[in-house]
Every structure is written in C-alpha cells, then in structure tokens.
Amino acid sequence: MELNHQLPKAAKCQPAEVKLEAGKTYSWCTCGLSDKQPFCDGKHKATWYEENGTTVMPYRSLKINAEKDETVWLCQCKHTKNPPFCDGSHKLEEVQAKHRNQQSEEI
Ligand code: FES
C-alpha cells in the first residue's frame, strides 16, 4: 500500500512515438513501474492490497486495439488526462518534480 501512494510513477517526462499496426492489441502501462515503457510488463501486480477482505488491484494495463496503421505519441509520465495519449501534462512542474524525486528514490 505504501508503494501506491507514490503511483502512478512518472516513468519518463516525454511521450514515446509508437507505430501501431492494424489489428494488433497493445497494453499501455498505467502505473509507471514497467521497464518496457510505454507498455506493460506486469509490474502493476505488485500494487495489490487487501481491503475489507477483498483484493484490490488499483492499476491494470490499458488495452489499445489498433484499428489502422498509425503513429501515435503515448504518454510515459502517466499523468495524461487523455490516456494512453500524451496531452502535454509531462510539462507540468508537479509532474517533472515527481519524476526527479522518483529517480532519486528509485521506486
Ligand atoms: S508523456 Fe505524459 S502527458 Fe506527455
């Protein structure tokens, strides 16, 4: 649960340019812990906790079903208001400060 207070982690303060292929499904990382940014590598499974006898999983990957071949900019700071796409939120000082602090703490 302590880990969750620091999430989502601002993995990188810049978007990733990604070429999506029509018909493929991609899993976008929502927690910021993945080492395969901007995609999920399953590390969100460490965020589970129990509450009133129920297992809660606060983070899960977000599926992207590509309907056509296209190049998109996927968020890596995990603070976009338009997930999974970058909306420029990575430029906010609070997001950049979070990224700097998390890099020094290495969560
Ligand atoms: S990388 Fe997250 S909003 Fe741009």
CSV table of N, CA, C and O and ligand atoms in Angstrom, one decimal:
chain,number,residue,atom,x,y,z
A,1,MET,N,0.8,-1.2,0.0
A,1,MET,CA,0.0,0.0,0.0
A,1,MET,C,0.9,1.3,0.0
A,1,MET,O,0.5,2.2,-0.6
A,2,GLU,N,2.0,1.2,0.7
A,2,GLU,CA,2.9,2.4,0.7
A,2,GLU,C,3.3,2.8,-0.7
A,2,GLU,O,3.4,3.9,-1.1
A,3,LEU,N,3.6,1.8,-1.5
A,3,LEU,CA,4.0,2.0,-2.9
A,3,LEU,C,3.0,2.8,-3.6
A,3,LEU,O,3.3,3.7,-4.4
A,4,ASN,N,1.7,2.4,-3.4
A,4,ASN,CA,0.6,3.1,-4.1
A,4,ASN,C,0.5,4.6,-3.9
A,4,ASN,O,0.0,5.3,-4.8
A,5,HIS,N,1.0,5.1,-2.8
A,5,HIS,CA,0.9,6.5,-2.5
A,5,HIS,C,1.8,7.3,-3.5
A,5,HIS,O,1.6,8.5,-3.7
A,6,GLN,N,2.8,6.6,-4.1
A,6,GLN,CA,3.7,7.2,-5.0
A,6,GLN,C,3.3,7.0,-6.4
A,6,GLN,O,4.0,7.6,-7.3
A,7,LEU,N,2.3,6.3,-6.7
A,7,LEU,CA,1.9,6.0,-8.0
A,7,LEU,C,0.7,6.9,-8.5
A,7,LEU,O,0.0,7.4,-7.7
A,8,PRO,N,0.6,7.1,-9.8
A,8,PRO,CA,1.4,6.4,-10.8
A,8,PRO,C,2.8,7.1,-10.9
A,8,PRO,O,3.0,8.3,-10.7
A,9,LYS,N,3.8,6.3,-11.1
A,9,LYS,CA,5.2,6.7,-11.3
A,9,LYS,C,5.3,7.5,-12.6
A,9,LYS,O,4.8,7.0,-13.6
A,10,ALA,N,5.9,8.6,-12.6
A,10,ALA,CA,6.2,9.4,-13.8
A,10,ALA,C,7.5,8.7,-14.4
A,10,ALA,O,8.6,9.1,-14.2
A,11,ALA,N,7.2,7.7,-15.2
A,11,ALA,CA,8.4,6.9,-15.7
A,11,ALA,C,9.3,7.7,-16.5
A,11,ALA,O,10.5,7.6,-16.4
A,12,LYS,N,8.8,8.5,-17.4
A,12,LYS,CA,9.6,9.4,-18.2
A,12,LYS,C,8.8,10.7,-18.5
A,12,LYS,O,7.6,10.6,-18.6
A,13,CYS,N,9.5,11.8,-18.6
A,13,CYS,CA,8.8,13.1,-18.8
A,13,CYS,C,8.8,13.5,-20.3
A,13,CYS,O,9.0,14.6,-20.7
A,14,GLN,N,8.5,12.5,-21.1
A,14,GLN,CA,8.3,12.7,-22.5
A,14,GLN,C,7.5,11.6,-23.1
A,14,GLN,O,7.6,10.4,-22.6
A,15,PRO,N,6.7,11.8,-24.1
A,15,PRO,CA,6.0,10.7,-24.7
A,15,PRO,C,6.8,9.8,-25.6
A,15,PRO,O,8.0,10.2,-25.9
A,16,ALA,N,6.3,8.7,-25.9
A,16,ALA,CA,7.0,7.7,-26.8
A,16,ALA,C,6.3,7.7,-28.1
A,16,ALA,O,5.1,7.5,-28.2
A,17,GLU,N,7.0,7.9,-29.2
A,17,GLU,CA,6.5,7.8,-30.6
A,17,GLU,C,6.4,6.3,-30.9
A,17,GLU,O,7.4,5.6,-30.9
A,18,VAL,N,5.2,5.8,-31.2
A,18,VAL,CA,5.0,4.4,-31.4
A,18,VAL,C,4.2,4.2,-32.7
A,18,VAL,O,3.2,4.9,-32.9
A,19,LYS,N,4.6,3.2,-33.5
A,19,LYS,CA,3.9,2.8,-34.7
A,19,LYS,C,3.0,1.7,-34.4
A,19,LYS,O,3.5,0.6,-34.1
A,20,LEU,N,1.7,1.9,-34.4
A,20,LEU,CA,0.7,0.9,-34.1
A,20,LEU,C,0.4,0.2,-35.4
A,20,LEU,O,0.3,0.8,-36.5
A,21,GLU,N,0.2,-1.2,-35.3
A,21,GLU,CA,-0.2,-1.9,-36.5
A,21,GLU,C,-1.6,-2.4,-36.4
A,21,GLU,O,-2.1,-2.9,-35.4
A,22,ALA,N,-2.3,-2.2,-37.5
A,22,ALA,CA,-3.8,-2.5,-37.5
A,22,ALA,C,-4.0,-3.9,-37.1
A,22,ALA,O,-3.2,-4.8,-37.5
A,23,GLY,N,-5.0,-4.1,-36.3
A,23,GLY,CA,-5.4,-5.5,-35.9
A,23,GLY,C,-4.6,-6.0,-34.6
A,23,GLY,O,-5.0,-7.0,-34.1
A,24,LYS,N,-3.6,-5.2,-34.2
A,24,LYS,CA,-2.8,-5.7,-33.0
A,24,LYS,C,-3.4,-5.0,-31.8
A,24,LYS,O,-4.0,-3.9,-31.8
A,25,THR,N,-3.2,-5.7,-30.6
A,25,THR,CA,-3.6,-5.1,-29.3
A,25,THR,C,-2.3,-4.9,-28.5
A,25,THR,O,-1.4,-5.7,-28.5
A,26,TYR,N,-2.3,-3.7,-27.9
A,26,TYR,CA,-1.2,-3.3,-27.1
A,26,TYR,C,-1.7,-3.0,-25.7
A,26,TYR,O,-2.8,-2.6,-25.5
A,27,SER,N,-0.8,-3.2,-24.7
A,27,SER,CA,-1.1,-3.0,-23.3
A,27,SER,C,-0.3,-1.8,-22.8
A,27,SER,O,1.0,-1.9,-22.6
A,28,TRP,N,-0.9,-0.7,-22.6
A,28,TRP,CA,-0.3,0.5,-22.1
A,28,TRP,C,-0.1,0.5,-20.6
A,28,TRP,O,-1.1,0.2,-19.9
A,29,CYS,N,1.0,0.7,-20.1
A,29,CYS,CA,1.3,0.8,-18.6
A,29,CYS,C,0.6,2.0,-18.0
A,29,CYS,O,0.8,3.1,-18.5
A,30,THR,N,-0.2,1.7,-16.9
A,30,THR,CA,-0.8,2.8,-16.2
A,30,THR,C,-0.1,3.2,-14.9
A,30,THR,O,-0.3,4.3,-14.4
A,31,CYS,N,0.6,2.3,-14.4
A,31,CYS,CA,1.2,2.5,-13.0
A,31,CYS,C,2.6,3.2,-13.1
A,31,CYS,O,3.1,3.8,-12.2
A,32,GLY,N,3.3,3.1,-14.3
A,32,GLY,CA,4.6,3.7,-14.5
A,32,GLY,C,5.7,2.8,-14.0
A,32,GLY,O,6.9,3.2,-14.1
A,33,LEU,N,5.5,1.6,-13.5
A,33,LEU,CA,6.5,0.8,-13.0
A,33,LEU,C,7.2,-0.1,-14.0
A,33,LEU,O,8.3,-0.6,-13.8
A,34,SER,N,6.6,-0.2,-15.2
A,34,SER,CA,7.1,-1.1,-16.2
A,34,SER,C,8.5,-0.7,-16.7
A,34,SER,O,8.7,0.5,-16.9
A,35,ASP,N,9.3,-1.7,-17.0
A,35,ASP,CA,10.6,-1.4,-17.6
A,35,ASP,C,10.5,-1.4,-19.1
A,35,ASP,O,11.5,-1.2,-19.8
A,36,LYS,N,9.3,-1.6,-19.6
A,36,LYS,CA,9.1,-1.7,-21.1
A,36,LYS,C,8.2,-0.5,-21.5
A,36,LYS,O,7.3,-0.7,-22.4
A,37,GLN,N,8.5,0.7,-21.0
A,37,GLN,CA,7.6,1.8,-21.3
A,37,GLN,C,7.6,2.1,-22.8
A,37,GLN,O,8.6,1.9,-23.5
A,38,PRO,N,6.4,2.5,-23.3
A,38,PRO,CA,5.2,2.8,-22.6
A,38,PRO,C,4.3,1.6,-22.3
A,38,PRO,O,3.2,1.8,-21.8
A,39,PHE,N,4.8,0.4,-22.6
A,39,PHE,CA,3.9,-0.7,-22.4
A,39,PHE,C,4.1,-1.5,-21.1
A,39,PHE,O,5.1,-1.3,-20.4
A,40,CYS,N,3.1,-2.3,-20.8
A,40,CYS,CA,3.0,-3.0,-19.5
A,40,CYS,C,4.0,-4.2,-19.5
A,40,CYS,O,4.1,-4.9,-20.5
A,41,ASP,N,4.6,-4.5,-18.4
A,41,ASP,CA,5.4,-5.7,-18.3
A,41,ASP,C,4.9,-6.5,-17.0
A,41,ASP,O,5.6,-7.4,-16.6
A,42,GLY,N,3.8,-6.1,-16.5
A,42,GLY,CA,3.2,-6.9,-15.4
A,42,GLY,C,3.5,-6.4,-14.0
A,42,GLY,O,3.0,-6.9,-13.0
A,43,LYS,N,4.4,-5.4,-13.9
A,43,LYS,CA,4.8,-4.9,-12.6
A,43,LYS,C,3.6,-4.3,-11.8
A,43,LYS,O,3.7,-4.2,-10.5
A,44,HIS,N,2.5,-4.0,-12.4
A,44,HIS,CA,1.4,-3.4,-11.7
A,44,HIS,C,0.8,-4.5,-10.7
A,44,HIS,O,0.1,-4.1,-9.7
A,45,LYS,N,1.2,-5.7,-10.9
A,45,LYS,CA,0.7,-6.8,-10.0
A,45,LYS,C,1.2,-6.6,-8.6
A,45,LYS,O,0.7,-7.1,-7.6
A,46,ALA,N,2.3,-5.8,-8.4
A,46,ALA,CA,2.9,-5.5,-7.1
A,46,ALA,C,2.0,-4.5,-6.3
A,46,ALA,O,2.3,-4.2,-5.2
A,47,THR,N,1.0,-3.9,-7.0
A,47,THR,CA,0.3,-2.8,-6.3
A,47,THR,C,-1.0,-3.3,-5.6
A,47,THR,O,-1.7,-2.5,-5.0
A,48,TRP,N,-1.2,-4.6,-5.6
A,48,TRP,CA,-2.4,-5.1,-5.0
A,48,TRP,C,-2.4,-4.9,-3.5
A,48,TRP,O,-1.3,-4.9,-2.9
A,49,TYR,N,-3.6,-4.8,-2.9
A,49,TYR,CA,-3.7,-4.8,-1.4
A,49,TYR,C,-5.0,-5.4,-1.1
A,49,TYR,O,-5.9,-5.5,-1.9
A,50,GLU,N,-5.2,-5.7,0.2
A,50,GLU,CA,-6.5,-6.2,0.7
A,50,GLU,C,-7.2,-5.1,1.4
A,50,GLU,O,-6.6,-4.3,2.2
A,51,GLU,N,-8.5,-5.0,1.2
A,51,GLU,CA,-9.4,-4.0,1.9
A,51,GLU,C,-10.7,-4.7,2.2
A,51,GLU,O,-11.4,-5.2,1.3
A,52,ASN,N,-11.0,-4.8,3.5
A,52,ASN,CA,-12.2,-5.5,3.9
A,52,ASN,C,-12.3,-6.9,3.4
A,52,ASN,O,-13.4,-7.3,2.9
A,53,GLY,N,-11.2,-7.6,3.3
A,53,GLY,CA,-11.2,-9.0,2.9
A,53,GLY,C,-11.3,-9.2,1.4
A,53,GLY,O,-11.4,-10.3,0.9
A,54,THR,N,-11.2,-8.1,0.7
A,54,THR,CA,-11.2,-8.1,-0.8
A,54,THR,C,-9.9,-7.7,-1.4
A,54,THR,O,-9.3,-6.7,-0.9
A,55,THR,N,-9.4,-8.4,-2.4
A,55,THR,CA,-8.2,-8.0,-3.0
A,55,THR,C,-8.5,-6.9,-4.0
A,55,THR,O,-9.4,-7.0,-4.8
A,56,VAL,N,-7.7,-5.8,-3.9
A,56,VAL,CA,-7.9,-4.6,-4.7
A,56,VAL,C,-6.6,-4.5,-5.6
A,56,VAL,O,-5.5,-4.5,-5.1
A,57,MET,N,-6.9,-4.3,-6.9
A,57,MET,CA,-5.8,-4.1,-7.9
A,57,MET,C,-6.0,-2.7,-8.5
A,57,MET,O,-6.8,-2.5,-9.4
A,58,PRO,N,-5.3,-1.7,-7.9
A,58,PRO,CA,-5.6,-0.3,-8.3
A,58,PRO,C,-5.1,0.0,-9.7
A,58,PRO,O,-5.6,1.0,-10.3
A,59,TYR,N,-4.1,-0.7,-10.2
A,59,TYR,CA,-3.6,-0.5,-11.6
A,59,TYR,C,-3.7,-1.7,-12.4
A,59,TYR,O,-3.4,-2.8,-12.0
A,60,ARG,N,-4.1,-1.5,-13.7
A,60,ARG,CA,-4.1,-2.5,-14.7
A,60,ARG,C,-3.7,-1.9,-16.0
A,60,ARG,O,-3.8,-0.7,-16.1
A,61,SER,N,-3.2,-2.7,-16.9
A,61,SER,CA,-2.8,-2.1,-18.2
A,61,SER,C,-4.1,-1.7,-18.9
A,61,SER,O,-5.2,-2.2,-18.7
A,62,LEU,N,-3.9,-0.7,-19.8
A,62,LEU,CA,-5.0,-0.2,-20.7
A,62,LEU,C,-4.8,-0.8,-22.1
A,62,LEU,O,-3.7,-0.5,-22.7
A,63,LYS,N,-5.8,-1.5,-22.6
A,63,LYS,CA,-5.6,-2.1,-23.9
A,63,LYS,C,-5.9,-1.1,-25.0
A,63,LYS,O,-6.8,-0.2,-24.9
A,64,ILE,N,-5.0,-1.2,-26.0
A,64,ILE,CA,-5.1,-0.3,-27.2
A,64,ILE,C,-5.4,-1.3,-28.3
A,64,ILE,O,-4.5,-2.1,-28.7
A,65,ASN,N,-6.5,-1.2,-29.0
A,65,ASN,CA,-6.8,-2.0,-30.1
A,65,ASN,C,-6.6,-1.2,-31.4
A,65,ASN,O,-7.5,-0.3,-31.7
A,66,ALA,N,-5.5,-1.4,-32.1
A,66,ALA,CA,-5.2,-0.6,-33.2
A,66,ALA,C,-6.2,-1.0,-34.4
A,66,ALA,O,-6.2,-2.1,-34.8
A,67,GLU,N,-6.9,0.0,-34.9
A,67,GLU,CA,-7.8,-0.2,-36.0
A,67,GLU,C,-7.2,0.0,-37.3
A,67,GLU,O,-7.7,-0.4,-38.4
A,68,LYS,N,-6.1,0.8,-37.3
A,68,LYS,CA,-5.3,1.1,-38.5
A,68,LYS,C,-3.9,1.3,-38.2
A,68,LYS,O,-3.5,1.5,-37.0
A,69,ASP,N,-3.0,1.2,-39.2
A,69,ASP,CA,-1.6,1.5,-39.0
A,69,ASP,C,-1.5,3.0,-38.8
A,69,ASP,O,-2.0,3.8,-39.6
A,70,GLU,N,-0.9,3.4,-37.7
A,70,GLU,CA,-0.7,4.8,-37.4
A,70,GLU,C,0.4,5.0,-36.4
A,70,GLU,O,0.7,4.1,-35.6
A,71,THR,N,1.0,6.2,-36.4
A,71,THR,CA,2.0,6.6,-35.5
A,71,THR,C,1.3,7.5,-34.4
A,71,THR,O,0.6,8.4,-34.8
A,72,VAL,N,1.5,7.1,-33.2
A,72,VAL,CA,0.9,7.9,-32.1
A,72,VAL,C,2.0,8.2,-31.0
A,72,VAL,O,3.0,7.6,-31.0
A,73,TRP,N,1.6,9.2,-30.2
A,73,TRP,CA,2.5,9.6,-29.1
A,73,TRP,C,1.9,9.1,-27.8
A,73,TRP,O,0.8,9.6,-27.4
A,74,LEU,N,2.5,8.1,-27.2
A,74,LEU,CA,1.9,7.5,-26.0
A,74,LEU,C,2.6,8.1,-24.8
A,74,LEU,O,3.8,8.3,-24.7
A,75,CYS,N,1.8,8.4,-23.8
A,75,CYS,CA,2.2,9.0,-22.5
A,75,CYS,C,3.1,8.1,-21.7
A,75,CYS,O,2.8,6.9,-21.6
A,76,GLN,N,4.2,8.6,-21.2
A,76,GLN,CA,5.1,7.8,-20.3
A,76,GLN,C,5.2,8.4,-18.9
A,76,GLN,O,5.7,7.8,-18.0
A,77,CYS,N,4.6,9.7,-18.8
A,77,CYS,CA,4.6,10.3,-17.4
A,77,CYS,C,3.4,9.8,-16.6
A,77,CYS,O,3.4,9.9,-15.4
A,78,LYS,N,2.4,9.2,-17.3
A,78,LYS,CA,1.3,8.6,-16.6
A,78,LYS,C,0.3,9.6,-15.9
A,78,LYS,O,-0.5,9.2,-15.1
A,79,HIS,N,0.5,10.8,-16.3
A,79,HIS,CA,-0.4,11.9,-15.8
A,79,HIS,C,-1.3,12.5,-16.8
A,79,HIS,O,-1.9,13.5,-16.6
A,80,THR,N,-1.3,12.0,-18.0
A,80,THR,CA,-2.2,12.5,-19.1
A,80,THR,C,-3.6,12.4,-18.7
A,80,THR,O,-4.0,11.5,-17.9
A,81,LYS,N,-4.4,13.3,-19.1
A,81,LYS,CA,-5.9,13.3,-18.9
A,81,LYS,C,-6.6,12.6,-20.1
A,81,LYS,O,-7.8,12.5,-20.1
A,82,ASN,N,-5.8,12.2,-21.1
A,82,ASN,CA,-6.3,11.5,-22.2
A,82,ASN,C,-5.6,10.2,-22.5
A,82,ASN,O,-4.9,10.0,-23.6
A,83,PRO,N,-5.6,9.3,-21.5
A,83,PRO,CA,-4.8,8.1,-21.7
A,83,PRO,C,-5.3,7.2,-22.9
A,83,PRO,O,-6.5,7.2,-23.1
A,84,PRO,N,-4.4,6.6,-23.6
A,84,PRO,CA,-2.9,6.5,-23.4
A,84,PRO,C,-2.1,7.5,-24.1
A,84,PRO,O,-0.9,7.4,-24.1
A,85,PHE,N,-2.8,8.6,-24.6
A,85,PHE,CA,-2.0,9.5,-25.4
A,85,PHE,C,-1.5,10.7,-24.6
A,85,PHE,O,-2.1,11.1,-23.6
A,86,CYS,N,-0.4,11.2,-25.0
A,86,CYS,CA,0.2,12.4,-24.4
A,86,CYS,C,-0.7,13.6,-24.6
A,86,CYS,O,-1.2,13.8,-25.7
A,87,ASP,N,-0.9,14.3,-23.6
A,87,ASP,CA,-1.7,15.6,-23.7
A,87,ASP,C,-0.8,16.8,-23.2
A,87,ASP,O,-1.4,17.9,-23.0
A,88,GLY,N,0.4,16.6,-23.0
A,88,GLY,CA,1.3,17.7,-22.6
A,88,GLY,C,1.5,17.8,-21.1
A,88,GLY,O,2.2,18.6,-20.7
A,89,SER,N,0.8,17.0,-20.4
A,89,SER,CA,0.9,17.0,-18.9
A,89,SER,C,2.3,16.8,-18.4
A,89,SER,O,2.6,17.3,-17.3
A,90,HIS,N,3.1,16.1,-19.2
A,90,HIS,CA,4.5,15.9,-18.7
A,90,HIS,C,5.3,17.2,-18.5
A,90,HIS,O,6.3,17.2,-17.9
A,91,LYS,N,4.8,18.3,-19.1
A,91,LYS,CA,5.5,19.6,-19.0
A,91,LYS,C,5.1,20.3,-17.7
A,91,LYS,O,5.8,21.3,-17.3
A,92,LEU,N,4.1,19.8,-16.9
A,92,LEU,CA,3.8,20.5,-15.7
A,92,LEU,C,4.9,20.3,-14.7
A,92,LEU,O,5.5,19.2,-14.5
A,93,GLU,N,5.1,21.4,-13.9
A,93,GLU,CA,6.2,21.3,-12.9
A,93,GLU,C,6.0,20.2,-11.9
A,93,GLU,O,6.9,19.5,-11.5
A,94,GLU,N,4.7,20.0,-11.5
A,94,GLU,CA,4.5,19.0,-10.5
A,94,GLU,C,4.8,17.6,-11.0
A,94,GLU,O,5.3,16.7,-10.2
A,95,VAL,N,4.6,17.4,-12.3
A,95,VAL,CA,4.9,16.0,-12.9
A,95,VAL,C,6.4,15.9,-13.0
A,95,VAL,O,7.0,14.9,-12.7
A,96,GLN,N,7.1,17.0,-13.4
A,96,GLN,CA,8.6,16.9,-13.6
A,96,GLN,C,9.2,16.7,-12.2
A,96,GLN,O,10.2,16.0,-12.1
A,97,ALA,N,8.7,17.4,-11.2
A,97,ALA,CA,9.3,17.3,-9.8
A,97,ALA,C,9.1,15.9,-9.3
A,97,ALA,O,10.0,15.3,-8.7
A,98,LYS,N,7.9,15.3,-9.6
A,98,LYS,CA,7.7,13.9,-9.2
A,98,LYS,C,8.6,13.0,-9.8
A,98,LYS,O,9.2,12.1,-9.2
A,99,HIS,N,8.9,13.2,-11.1
A,99,HIS,CA,9.8,12.4,-11.9
A,99,HIS,C,11.2,12.5,-11.3
A,99,HIS,O,11.9,11.5,-11.0
A,100,ARG,N,11.7,13.7,-11.0
A,100,ARG,CA,13.0,13.9,-10.4
A,100,ARG,C,13.1,13.2,-9.0
A,100,ARG,O,14.1,12.5,-8.7
A,101,ASN,N,12.1,13.4,-8.2
A,101,ASN,CA,12.1,12.7,-6.9
A,101,ASN,C,12.1,11.2,-7.0
A,101,ASN,O,12.8,10.6,-6.2
A,102,GLN,N,11.3,10.7,-7.9
A,102,GLN,CA,11.2,9.2,-8.0
A,102,GLN,C,12.5,8.6,-8.6
A,102,GLN,O,12.9,7.5,-8.2
A,103,GLN,N,13.2,9.4,-9.4
A,103,GLN,CA,14.5,8.9,-9.9
A,103,GLN,C,15.5,8.8,-8.8
A,103,GLN,O,16.3,7.9,-8.7
A,104,SER,N,15.5,9.8,-7.9
A,104,SER,CA,16.5,9.8,-6.8
A,104,SER,C,16.1,8.7,-5.8
A,104,SER,O,17.0,8.2,-5.1
A,105,GLU,N,14.8,8.4,-5.7
A,105,GLU,CA,14.4,7.4,-4.7
A,105,GLU,C,14.4,6.0,-5.4
A,105,GLU,O,14.4,5.0,-4.7
A,106,GLU,N,14.3,5.9,-6.7
A,106,GLU,CA,14.3,4.6,-7.4
A,106,GLU,C,13.2,3.7,-7.0
A,106,GLU,O,13.5,2.6,-6.6
A,107,ILE,N,11.9,4.2,-7.1
A,107,ILE,CA,10.8,3.3,-6.8
A,107,ILE,C,10.5,2.4,-8.0
A,107,ILE,O,10.9,2.7,-9.1
B,1,FES,S1,4.2,12.0,-21.5
B,1,FES,FE1,2.5,12.0,-20.2
B,1,FES,S2,1.3,13.7,-20.9
B,1,FES,FE2,3.1,13.7,-22.2
